[in-house]
Short mmCIF file of C-alpha atoms and ligand atoms in Angstrom, two decimals:
data_model
loop_
_atom_site.label_atom_id
_atom_site.label_comp_id
_atom_site.label_asym_id
_atom_site.label_seq_id
_atom_site.Cartn_x
_atom_site.Cartn_y
_atom_site.Cartn_z
CA MET K 1 109.28 60.41 79.48
CA ALA K 2 110.70 56.90 79.38
CA GLU K 3 112.72 57.55 82.50
CA ARG K 4 109.70 58.72 84.41
CA ASN K 5 107.79 55.53 83.57
CA VAL K 6 110.65 53.40 84.85
CA HIS K 7 110.56 55.27 88.13
CA SER K 8 106.88 54.82 88.66
CA LEU K 9 107.02 51.13 87.79
CA GLY K 10 109.84 50.65 90.29
CA PHE K 11 107.84 52.48 92.87
CA PHE K 12 104.83 50.22 92.67
CA GLY K 13 107.00 47.12 92.28
CA ARG K 14 108.59 47.36 95.71
CA LYS K 15 106.26 45.96 98.25
CA SER K 16 106.52 46.11 101.97
CA LEU K 17 108.78 49.08 102.56
CA PHE K 18 106.79 51.47 100.46
CA SER K 19 103.28 50.21 100.86
CA MET K 20 102.70 52.14 104.06
CA PHE K 21 104.18 55.20 102.50
CA SER K 22 101.95 54.88 99.46
CA ILE K 23 98.82 54.50 101.54
CA THR K 24 99.75 57.54 103.57
CA SER K 25 100.48 59.48 100.40
CA ILE K 26 97.15 58.54 98.89
CA PHE K 27 95.35 59.73 101.98
CA PHE K 28 97.41 62.88 101.92
CA MET K 29 96.60 63.53 98.26
CA LEU K 30 92.92 62.89 98.88
CA SER K 31 92.81 65.32 101.74
CA LEU K 32 94.68 67.89 99.67
CA LEU K 33 92.13 67.48 96.91
CA PHE K 34 89.39 67.91 99.41
CA VAL K 35 90.92 71.10 100.74
CA MET K 36 91.41 72.45 97.20
CA ARG K 37 87.82 71.78 96.32
CA SER K 38 86.42 73.18 99.48
CA THR K 39 88.30 76.44 99.12
CA GLY K 40 87.21 76.66 95.52
CA ARG K 41 90.76 77.01 94.22
CA HIS K 42 91.31 75.20 90.99
CA HIS K 43 94.81 76.47 90.27
CA LEU K 44 97.71 74.17 90.07
CA PHE K 45 99.27 73.73 93.42
CA TYR K 46 102.73 74.95 92.70
CA LEU K 47 101.44 78.32 91.64
CA ASN K 48 100.71 79.29 95.19
CA VAL K 49 103.25 81.52 96.81
CA LEU K 50 104.02 82.69 100.27
CA PRO K 51 105.16 86.28 100.11
CA LYS K 52 106.22 88.42 103.01
CA SER K 53 102.76 89.75 103.72
CA LYS K 54 101.61 86.29 104.65
CA ILE K 55 104.64 85.52 106.77
CA LEU K 56 104.30 88.84 108.53
CA ALA K 57 100.64 88.31 109.14
CA LEU K 58 101.49 85.11 110.94
CA SER K 59 104.38 86.36 113.01
CA GLU K 60 102.88 89.69 113.92
CA GLU K 61 99.83 88.25 115.52
CA GLY K 62 101.07 88.76 119.07
CA TYR K 63 102.32 92.29 118.53
CA PRO K 64 99.80 95.03 119.24
CA GLN K 65 101.55 97.70 117.11
CA SER K 66 101.72 95.57 113.98
CA ARG K 67 101.58 97.34 110.63
CA THR K 68 98.46 95.69 109.39
CA GLU K 69 96.47 96.67 112.44
CA SER K 70 97.34 100.36 112.30
CA ASP K 71 96.34 100.25 108.70
CA TYR K 72 92.94 98.83 109.54
CA VAL K 73 92.28 102.08 111.34
CA SER K 74 93.81 104.44 108.81
CA ASN K 75 92.39 103.19 105.55
CA GLU K 76 89.02 101.69 104.99
CA ARG K 77 89.72 100.36 101.51
CA THR K 78 92.80 98.53 102.72
CA PHE K 79 90.84 97.29 105.68
CA ASN K 80 88.42 95.54 103.38
CA LYS K 81 91.19 93.94 101.41
CA TYR K 82 93.18 92.70 104.36
CA ASP K 83 90.01 91.52 105.96
CA LEU K 84 89.41 89.47 102.86
CA LEU K 85 92.94 88.16 103.05
CA LYS K 86 92.35 87.11 106.63
CA CYS K 87 89.10 85.36 105.80
CA ASN K 88 90.72 83.49 102.97
CA PRO K 89 94.15 82.51 104.17
CA SER K 90 94.89 80.45 101.07
CA LYS K 91 95.11 83.70 99.15
CA GLN K 92 98.45 85.48 99.34
CA ILE K 93 98.77 88.79 97.68
CA LEU K 94 101.86 90.82 96.99
CA LYS K 95 101.62 94.34 98.38
CA VAL K 96 103.19 96.80 96.00
CA PHE K 97 104.01 100.44 96.60
CA MET K 98 104.29 102.38 93.35
CA TYR K 99 106.14 105.70 93.10
CA ASP K 100 104.07 108.51 91.68
CA LEU K 101 106.66 109.28 89.03
CA PRO K 102 105.73 112.17 86.71
CA PRO K 103 103.87 111.06 83.55
CA GLN K 104 106.94 111.73 81.37
CA PHE K 105 108.36 108.50 82.83
CA HIS K 106 105.40 106.35 81.87
CA PHE K 107 102.14 106.99 80.03
CA GLU K 108 103.32 110.17 78.28
CA LEU K 109 105.88 107.98 76.50
CA LEU K 110 102.90 106.26 74.89
CA GLY K 111 101.44 109.55 73.74
CA TRP K 112 99.02 110.03 76.62
CA LYS K 113 98.55 113.66 77.65
CA ALA K 114 98.05 114.27 81.32
CA GLU K 115 95.29 116.72 82.23
CA GLY K 116 96.42 119.28 84.75
CA LYS K 117 98.39 117.69 87.51
CA ARG K 118 97.20 114.18 86.96
CA ILE K 119 99.88 111.55 87.28
CA TRP K 120 97.92 108.50 86.21
CA PRO K 121 95.24 108.10 83.56
CA ASP K 122 91.77 107.53 84.91
CA ILE K 123 91.53 103.98 83.66
CA ARG K 124 87.85 103.79 84.56
CA LYS K 125 87.23 106.31 81.76
CA MET K 126 89.98 105.54 79.27
CA VAL K 127 92.92 103.19 79.07
CA PRO K 128 95.77 104.66 76.98
CA HIS K 129 96.68 102.53 73.97
CA TYR K 130 100.05 100.96 73.53
CA PRO K 131 101.71 102.07 70.27
CA GLY K 132 101.78 99.23 67.76
CA GLY K 133 104.53 97.48 65.86
CA LEU K 134 107.19 95.21 67.24
CA ASN K 135 107.68 97.43 70.30
CA VAL K 136 104.75 95.63 71.82
CA GLN K 137 106.84 92.54 72.52
CA HIS K 138 108.56 94.43 75.35
CA SER K 139 105.41 96.08 76.71
CA ILE K 140 105.44 94.39 80.15
CA GLU K 141 105.81 97.79 81.85
CA TYR K 142 102.44 98.83 80.44
CA TRP K 143 100.52 95.72 81.55
CA LEU K 144 102.01 95.55 85.05
CA THR K 145 101.36 99.22 85.73
CA LEU K 146 97.78 99.00 84.47
CA ASP K 147 97.19 96.00 86.69
CA LEU K 148 98.38 97.91 89.76
CA LEU K 149 96.19 100.88 88.87
CA LEU K 150 93.21 98.59 88.40
CA SER K 151 93.78 96.91 91.76
CA GLU K 152 92.54 100.11 93.37
CA PHE K 153 89.15 99.94 91.75
CA THR K 154 88.27 96.38 92.47
CA ASP K 155 87.57 94.57 95.67
CA ASN K 156 87.41 91.27 93.90
CA LEU K 157 90.69 89.56 94.67
CA ASP K 158 89.95 86.44 92.63
CA GLY K 159 92.89 85.66 90.42
CA ARG K 160 94.76 88.72 91.64
CA SER K 161 98.36 88.29 92.79
CA ALA K 162 99.25 91.90 93.62
CA ILE K 163 97.62 95.04 94.96
CA ARG K 164 98.81 98.61 95.17
CA VAL K 165 99.34 100.01 98.66
CA HIS K 166 99.97 103.67 99.41
CA ASN K 167 102.10 103.26 102.49
CA SER K 168 105.53 102.07 101.48
CA SER K 169 106.27 100.70 104.96
CA GLU K 170 103.54 98.18 104.41
CA ALA K 171 104.68 97.06 100.98
CA ASP K 172 106.50 93.87 100.12
CA VAL K 173 108.15 95.59 97.19
CA ILE K 174 108.53 99.06 95.69
CA PHE K 175 107.56 99.36 92.04
CA VAL K 176 109.31 101.86 89.77
CA PRO K 177 106.89 102.73 86.93
CA PHE K 178 109.45 103.81 84.34
CA PHE K 179 108.52 102.52 80.86
CA SER K 180 112.14 101.96 79.93
CA SER K 181 111.58 99.73 76.89
CA VAL K 182 109.22 102.02 75.01
CA CYS K 183 111.48 104.90 76.04
CA TYR K 184 114.43 103.14 74.41
CA ASN K 185 112.40 102.17 71.36
CA ARG K 186 110.87 105.55 70.66
CA PHE K 187 113.10 108.18 72.29
CA SER K 188 116.69 107.20 71.62
CA LYS K 189 117.31 109.96 69.08
CA VAL K 190 117.64 113.69 69.53
CA LYS K 191 114.40 115.36 68.51
CA PRO K 192 114.93 119.09 67.87
CA PRO K 193 114.30 121.53 69.47
CA GLN K 194 115.40 119.29 72.36
CA LYS K 195 119.13 119.10 72.72
CA ARG K 196 119.38 115.87 74.58
CA ILE K 197 118.17 112.35 74.10
CA THR K 198 115.08 111.70 76.16
CA ASN K 199 116.10 108.11 76.89
CA VAL K 200 119.38 109.27 78.42
CA LEU K 201 117.85 112.21 80.23
CA LEU K 202 115.05 110.22 81.86
CA GLN K 203 117.45 107.56 83.10
CA ARG K 204 119.58 110.23 84.78
CA LYS K 205 116.54 111.81 86.33
CA LEU K 206 115.37 108.41 87.52
CA VAL K 207 118.66 107.61 89.24
CA ALA K 208 118.67 111.03 90.88
CA PHE K 209 115.08 110.61 92.03
CA LEU K 210 115.39 107.07 93.34
CA THR K 211 118.59 107.53 95.30
CA GLU K 212 116.95 110.45 97.09
CA GLN K 213 113.93 108.47 98.23
CA GLU K 214 113.47 107.24 101.78
CA GLU K 215 112.34 103.90 100.38
CA TRP K 216 115.53 103.46 98.41
CA LYS K 217 117.73 104.46 101.32
CA ARG K 218 115.90 102.09 103.65
CA SER K 219 116.76 99.01 101.61
CA GLY K 220 119.59 100.27 99.44
CA GLY K 221 117.17 99.62 96.57
CA LYS K 222 117.05 95.88 97.17
CA ASP K 223 113.25 95.72 97.37
CA HIS K 224 112.73 97.87 94.28
CA ILE K 225 111.26 96.44 91.08
CA ILE K 226 112.67 97.97 87.91
CA LEU K 227 111.49 97.00 84.44
CA ALA K 228 114.00 96.75 81.62
CA HIS K 229 112.61 94.16 79.24
CA HIS K 230 114.23 95.40 76.04
CA PRO K 231 117.87 94.24 76.20
CA ASN K 232 119.06 97.78 75.43
CA SER K 233 116.72 99.61 77.77
CA LEU K 234 118.05 101.25 80.91
CA LEU K 235 121.54 100.98 79.48
CA ASP K 236 122.99 103.79 81.59
CA ALA K 237 120.95 103.49 84.76
CA ARG K 238 121.34 99.72 85.15
CA MET K 239 124.91 100.15 86.36
CA LYS K 240 123.68 102.39 89.19
CA LEU K 241 120.39 100.73 90.06
CA TRP K 242 121.62 97.13 90.12
CA PRO K 243 120.76 96.43 93.78
CA ALA K 244 117.11 96.43 92.65
CA MET K 245 115.26 93.48 91.15
CA PHE K 246 115.16 93.85 87.39
CA ILE K 247 112.42 92.36 85.21
CA LEU K 248 114.22 91.34 82.03
CA SER K 249 113.94 89.26 78.89
CA ASP K 250 117.40 87.75 79.42
CA PHE K 251 120.82 88.46 80.90
CA GLY K 252 122.63 88.64 77.55
CA ARG K 253 123.78 92.23 77.87
CA TYR K 254 124.30 92.36 81.62
CA PRO K 255 127.41 91.64 83.68
CA PRO K 256 126.50 88.86 86.16
CA THR K 257 127.00 91.20 89.11
CA VAL K 258 124.43 93.65 87.75
CA ALA K 259 121.77 91.09 86.86
CA ASN K 260 121.45 87.39 87.53
CA VAL K 261 118.86 84.68 87.92
CA GLU K 262 118.97 84.74 91.74
CA LYS K 263 118.11 88.41 92.06
CA ASP K 264 116.05 89.15 88.97
CA VAL K 265 112.96 87.93 87.18
CA ILE K 266 112.68 86.83 83.56
CA ALA K 267 109.43 87.84 81.89
CA PRO K 268 108.04 86.53 78.61
CA TYR K 269 107.89 88.64 75.48
CA LYS K 270 104.41 89.52 74.36
CA HIS K 271 103.91 87.39 71.28
CA VAL K 272 103.16 89.07 67.97
CA ILE K 273 101.75 85.98 66.26
CA LYS K 274 98.01 85.58 66.59
CA ASN K 275 96.69 83.08 69.11
CA TYR K 276 95.51 79.78 67.72
CA ASP K 277 91.99 79.78 69.15
CA ASN K 278 89.99 76.57 68.95
CA ASP K 279 92.99 74.69 67.60
CA THR K 280 91.63 71.52 66.03
CA SER K 281 94.84 70.68 64.22
CA ASP K 282 96.81 67.54 64.94
CA PHE K 283 100.15 65.96 64.14
CA ASP K 284 99.08 64.90 60.68
CA SER K 285 97.21 68.04 59.73
CA ARG K 286 100.22 70.31 60.34
CA PRO K 287 102.16 69.90 57.09
CA ILE K 288 105.43 71.64 58.01
CA LEU K 289 107.74 69.58 60.21
CA LEU K 290 110.10 72.33 61.33
CA TYR K 291 109.68 76.09 61.01
CA PHE K 292 112.12 78.93 61.40
CA GLN K 293 111.72 82.55 60.48
CA GLY K 294 114.16 85.09 61.81
CA ALA K 295 117.04 87.42 61.22
CA ILE K 296 120.59 86.30 60.52
CA TYR K 297 122.97 87.45 63.23
CA ARG K 298 126.63 87.69 62.47
CA LYS K 299 127.84 89.01 65.79
CA ASP K 300 128.14 87.42 69.24
CA GLY K 301 128.58 83.84 68.06
CA GLY K 302 125.17 83.84 66.36
CA THR K 303 126.65 81.82 63.49
CA VAL K 304 124.56 78.82 64.58
CA ARG K 305 121.68 80.19 62.55
CA GLN K 306 123.69 80.18 59.35
CA GLU K 307 125.15 76.73 59.98
CA LEU K 308 121.70 75.34 60.65
CA PHE K 309 120.34 77.05 57.59
CA TYR K 310 122.78 75.20 55.35
CA MET K 311 122.09 71.92 57.13
CA LEU K 312 118.31 72.20 57.03
CA LYS K 313 117.35 74.21 53.96
CA ASP K 314 117.01 71.21 51.64
CA GLU K 315 115.32 68.89 54.11
CA LYS K 316 111.81 67.79 53.28
CA ASP K 317 109.00 69.66 55.11
CA VAL K 318 111.37 72.20 56.64
CA HIS K 319 110.66 75.91 56.35
CA PHE K 320 113.75 77.98 57.07
CA SER K 321 113.89 81.60 56.04
CA PHE K 322 115.62 84.75 57.09
CA GLY K 323 114.00 88.10 57.56
CA SER K 324 112.13 89.64 60.46
CA ILE K 325 108.56 88.67 61.09
CA LEU K 326 107.45 92.20 60.32
CA LYS K 327 109.05 92.15 56.88
CA GLY K 328 107.60 88.75 56.09
CA GLY K 329 104.28 89.83 57.49
CA VAL K 330 102.76 88.77 60.78
CA LYS K 331 99.97 87.11 58.84
CA GLN K 332 102.34 84.88 56.91
CA ALA K 333 104.31 83.94 60.02
CA THR K 334 101.06 83.20 61.85
CA SER K 335 99.88 80.80 59.18
CA GLY K 336 103.38 79.28 58.99
CA MET K 337 103.60 78.58 62.70
CA HIS K 338 100.02 77.38 62.93
CA SER K 339 100.85 74.85 60.19
CA SER K 340 104.04 73.53 61.77
CA LYS K 341 104.71 70.73 64.22
CA PHE K 342 107.96 72.15 65.57
CA CYS K 343 109.27 75.71 65.69
CA LEU K 344 112.97 76.48 66.00
CA ASN K 345 114.27 79.02 68.50
CA ILE K 346 117.93 79.69 67.86
CA ALA K 347 120.02 82.08 69.94
CA GLY K 348 120.45 85.36 68.11
CA ASP K 349 122.36 88.37 69.29
CA THR K 350 120.82 87.74 72.71
CA PRO K 351 119.87 84.33 74.19
CA SER K 352 116.12 85.00 74.15
CA SER K 353 113.70 86.05 71.46
CA ASN K 354 110.00 86.52 71.06
CA ARG K 355 109.94 83.54 68.70
CA LEU K 356 109.57 81.15 71.64
CA PHE K 357 106.42 82.93 72.75
CA ASP K 358 105.08 83.07 69.21
CA ALA K 359 105.58 79.30 69.05
CA ILE K 360 103.74 78.76 72.34
CA ALA K 361 100.79 80.86 71.15
CA SER K 362 100.76 78.81 67.94
CA HIS K 363 100.93 75.48 69.80
CA CYS K 364 103.99 74.73 67.70
CA VAL K 365 106.36 72.68 69.88
CA PRO K 366 109.44 74.88 70.46
CA VAL K 367 112.87 73.47 69.69
CA ILE K 368 115.26 75.60 71.72
CA ILE K 369 118.88 75.91 70.67
CA SER K 370 120.23 78.52 73.05
CA ASP K 371 122.55 77.32 75.79
CA ASP K 372 122.32 80.49 77.87
CA ILE K 373 118.60 81.09 77.65
CA GLU K 374 116.73 81.78 80.88
CA LEU K 375 113.03 81.03 80.86
CA PRO K 376 110.13 82.72 82.64
CA TYR K 377 108.89 81.05 85.84
CA GLU K 378 111.12 78.02 85.35
CA ASP K 379 111.03 77.44 89.13
CA VAL K 380 107.38 76.42 88.82
CA LEU K 381 107.15 75.38 85.19
CA ASP K 382 108.82 72.36 83.62
CA TYR K 383 109.57 73.37 80.05
CA THR K 384 110.57 69.85 79.05
CA GLU K 385 106.87 69.00 79.08
CA PHE K 386 106.30 71.16 76.01
CA CYS K 387 109.71 72.11 74.59
CA ILE K 388 112.63 70.27 73.02
CA PHE K 389 116.09 71.46 74.07
CA VAL K 390 119.16 70.89 71.89
CA ARG K 391 122.68 71.87 72.95
CA THR K 392 124.36 74.19 70.47
CA ALA K 393 127.33 71.83 70.12
CA ASP K 394 124.94 68.99 69.19
CA ALA K 395 122.92 71.17 66.83
CA LEU K 396 126.07 71.81 64.83
CA LYS K 397 126.63 68.09 64.20
CA GLN K 398 125.51 66.99 60.76
CA ASN K 399 121.85 65.88 60.73
CA PHE K 400 121.57 65.87 64.52
CA VAL K 401 118.60 68.26 64.73
CA ILE K 402 116.63 66.79 61.86
CA ASN K 403 117.15 63.20 63.04
CA PHE K 404 116.15 64.14 66.57
CA ILE K 405 112.98 65.89 65.41
CA ARG K 406 112.03 63.05 63.08
CA SER K 407 112.45 60.58 65.95
CA ILE K 408 109.76 62.25 68.05
CA THR K 409 106.60 60.20 67.82
CA LYS K 410 103.10 61.40 67.14
CA GLU K 411 102.15 60.49 70.74
CA GLU K 412 105.00 62.47 72.26
CA TRP K 413 104.23 65.44 70.04
CA THR K 414 100.54 65.31 70.91
CA ARG K 415 101.37 65.26 74.59
CA MET K 416 103.48 68.40 74.21
CA TRP K 417 100.87 70.08 72.00
CA THR K 418 98.22 69.40 74.65
CA ARG K 419 100.46 70.80 77.38
CA LEU K 420 101.12 73.93 75.29
CA GLN K 421 97.42 74.66 75.34
CA GLU K 422 97.29 74.21 79.09
CA ILE K 423 100.12 76.64 79.78
CA GLU K 424 99.72 79.23 77.02
CA ASN K 425 97.67 81.46 79.32
CA MET K 426 100.78 82.02 81.45
CA PHE K 427 102.27 83.91 78.52
CA GLU K 428 99.31 86.15 77.72
CA TYR K 429 99.56 89.82 78.60
CA ARG K 430 96.18 91.43 78.79
CA TYR K 431 94.10 94.10 80.45
CA PRO K 432 92.23 93.40 82.57
CA SER K 433 94.56 90.63 83.55
CA LYS K 434 93.14 87.20 84.39
CA ASP K 435 94.00 84.22 86.54
CA ASN K 436 97.62 83.11 86.10
CA ASP K 437 98.22 85.00 82.88
CA ALA K 438 101.61 86.62 82.25
CA VAL K 439 100.84 89.63 84.46
CA GLN K 440 99.83 87.48 87.44
CA MET K 441 102.66 85.01 86.86
CA ILE K 442 105.21 87.85 86.97
CA TRP K 443 103.77 89.16 90.25
CA GLN K 444 103.96 85.63 91.63
CA ALA K 445 107.57 85.27 90.47
CA ILE K 446 108.37 88.53 92.24
CA ALA K 447 106.57 87.32 95.36
CA ARG K 448 108.69 84.18 95.46
CA LYS K 449 111.76 86.38 95.68
CA VAL K 450 110.48 88.49 98.56
CA PRO K 451 111.93 86.25 101.31
CA ALA K 452 115.37 86.48 99.70
CA ILE K 453 115.04 90.27 99.51
CA ASN K 454 114.07 90.47 103.16
CA PHE K 455 117.02 88.31 104.05
CA LYS K 456 119.40 90.70 102.28
CA VAL K 457 117.76 93.83 103.65
CA HIS K 458 117.72 92.57 107.23
CA LYS K 459 121.28 91.35 107.06
CA SER K 460 122.59 94.61 105.67
CA ALA K 461 120.72 96.54 108.38
CA ARG K 462 122.43 94.70 111.26
CA TYR K 463 124.59 97.60 112.27
CA SER K 464 122.22 100.39 111.32
CA ARG K 465 121.72 101.41 114.97
CA SER K 466 125.34 101.48 115.95
CA PRO K 467 127.31 104.72 115.68
CA VAL K 468 128.69 104.94 112.17
CA SER K 469 132.27 105.70 111.36
CA LYS K 470 132.66 107.95 108.36
CA GLU K 471 134.07 105.29 106.03
CA GLU K 472 131.39 102.74 106.89
CA GLY K 473 128.72 105.36 106.30
CA MET K 474 130.06 105.94 102.83
CA LYS K 475 129.99 102.22 102.10
CA SER K 476 126.37 101.72 102.98
CA PHE K 477 125.36 104.41 100.51
CA PRO K 478 127.42 103.45 97.50
CA LEU K 479 125.74 105.92 95.16
CA PRO K 480 127.45 109.30 95.03
CA LYS K 481 125.02 112.21 95.19
CA ASN K 482 126.58 114.03 92.27
CA ILE K 483 125.84 111.38 89.65
CA LEU K 484 124.32 114.05 87.47
C1 NAG F 501 102.55 103.62 107.28
O1 NAG F 501 102.76 102.39 107.95
C2 NAG F 501 103.59 102.51 109.08
C3 NAG F 501 103.86 101.10 109.60
O2 NAG F 501 102.71 100.34 109.69
C4 NAG F 501 102.90 103.37 110.13
O3 NAG F 501 103.72 103.52 111.27
C5 NAG F 501 102.64 104.74 109.51
O4 NAG F 501 101.90 105.53 110.41
C6 NAG F 501 101.87 104.60 108.21
N1 NAG F 501 101.81 105.90 107.57
C7 NAG F 501 100.67 106.44 107.18
C8 NAG F 501 100.77 107.78 106.52
O5 NAG F 501 99.59 105.90 107.33
C1 NAG F 502 86.17 79.40 69.60
O1 NAG F 502 85.09 78.66 70.16
C2 NAG F 502 84.29 79.40 71.04
C3 NAG F 502 83.29 78.49 71.67
O2 NAG F 502 82.85 77.52 70.78
C4 NAG F 502 83.65 80.56 70.27
O3 NAG F 502 82.85 81.33 71.12
C5 NAG F 502 84.73 81.43 69.67
O4 NAG F 502 84.17 82.46 68.87
C6 NAG F 502 85.68 80.61 68.82
N1 NAG F 502 86.80 81.45 68.40
C7 NAG F 502 87.23 81.48 67.16
C8 NAG F 502 88.37 82.42 66.89
O5 NAG F 502 86.77 80.80 66.28
#
């Protein structure tokens, strides 16, 4: 904060050289404001994205056989939507092709029973429920899929960042609707009379299915979106499907070649703590200074939690207790976090945890001690505006954390608390999804990666027309057919 003020003071202090620049900037900002107002868009600027569809629309203009045009003829619904896109060029929407995977890969895992040959529930009549409990923190697969299904029944594109398309050649990305997290959570044991574990079986089937698809072969899987939010989900298939973009909670259990921040997207957990609606609390009315509730981890260097426990347990106004939120009761944790100024997030057996998102929903300023954590949408969101970061090495120094926290003023805290309320919507999963909530933010994060995907796909296709020698042919299809 202090640093930023210094910069701005310096800026206005220098006279002649910058005065022209400032005047120009002011005019520029004014005209931007004017444009924003006149197009009726009140979103923050940086949330806008420029996915492939938009770029294509621009560059294809001169080509009579462009994809979009042939589609105008073939599909009336799509015609309406693209027409809308053309009328409102500030609106860029990700076009998503979704495989019609059999229901056993998605909604049947939630207990939904398909009637006859139906693949998808008729969400206009009934939306299948997500099973409760802590599994819900990894339920991104459910919300994203529902949003795609819903995109077919609405012509209102307000606040929508993605639509389903039925022609994969038109799509920016190919979505694989396998509910891998709930599959891991609920189907990782043998259930007689079955002889094999559903979670293992479905992953094998998925690999076999995908590698057979034209879409996969076309891009080598690079434009495929695969969801694996639970750190243990997709454990077998990830090693075969890695060219795809994964949507993950963190990279803790992935080799960097299989998943990394360039290729993949980090999605928030769905918080389990209740939202703090109409939060009228303030710095003084939240009695607990620092709150932590979580499990003790002994493996993977998670000893930080224990060390901190011994350092902090006797400090005044600190709540530090072990045990999962479910054991302690969601209700108790909710009231604890709603009554705290700061909430600790310490690396556990993986760098991320749902605690961060519980803290955001509680407007409890997160204190993050996790050197390897990757955060959702960090390319467009500055977490330092509402989080405190402490290096693990510093956190282990005597009294470092508590002194740091106590040094944060009421004004600084209030600023972060206010910002938390502005951004909390970006971490809300809901159906129907709304403007810039977690569902839309994930689509936008995917859209920002589309140019990089195209780059890789185009580059790897350079020699696709030239006669192929046997060895080269093998290389471009690295997945053996007999994986089963
Ligand atoms: C899908 O789109 C491609 C490219 O625009 C087009 O050539 C093809 O005819 C379309 N397929 C169908 C079934 O509409
Ligand atoms: C919050 O305030 C709004 C508007 O005053 C009201 O409609 C809503 O019911 C309140 N929510 C809660 C949980 O009190």
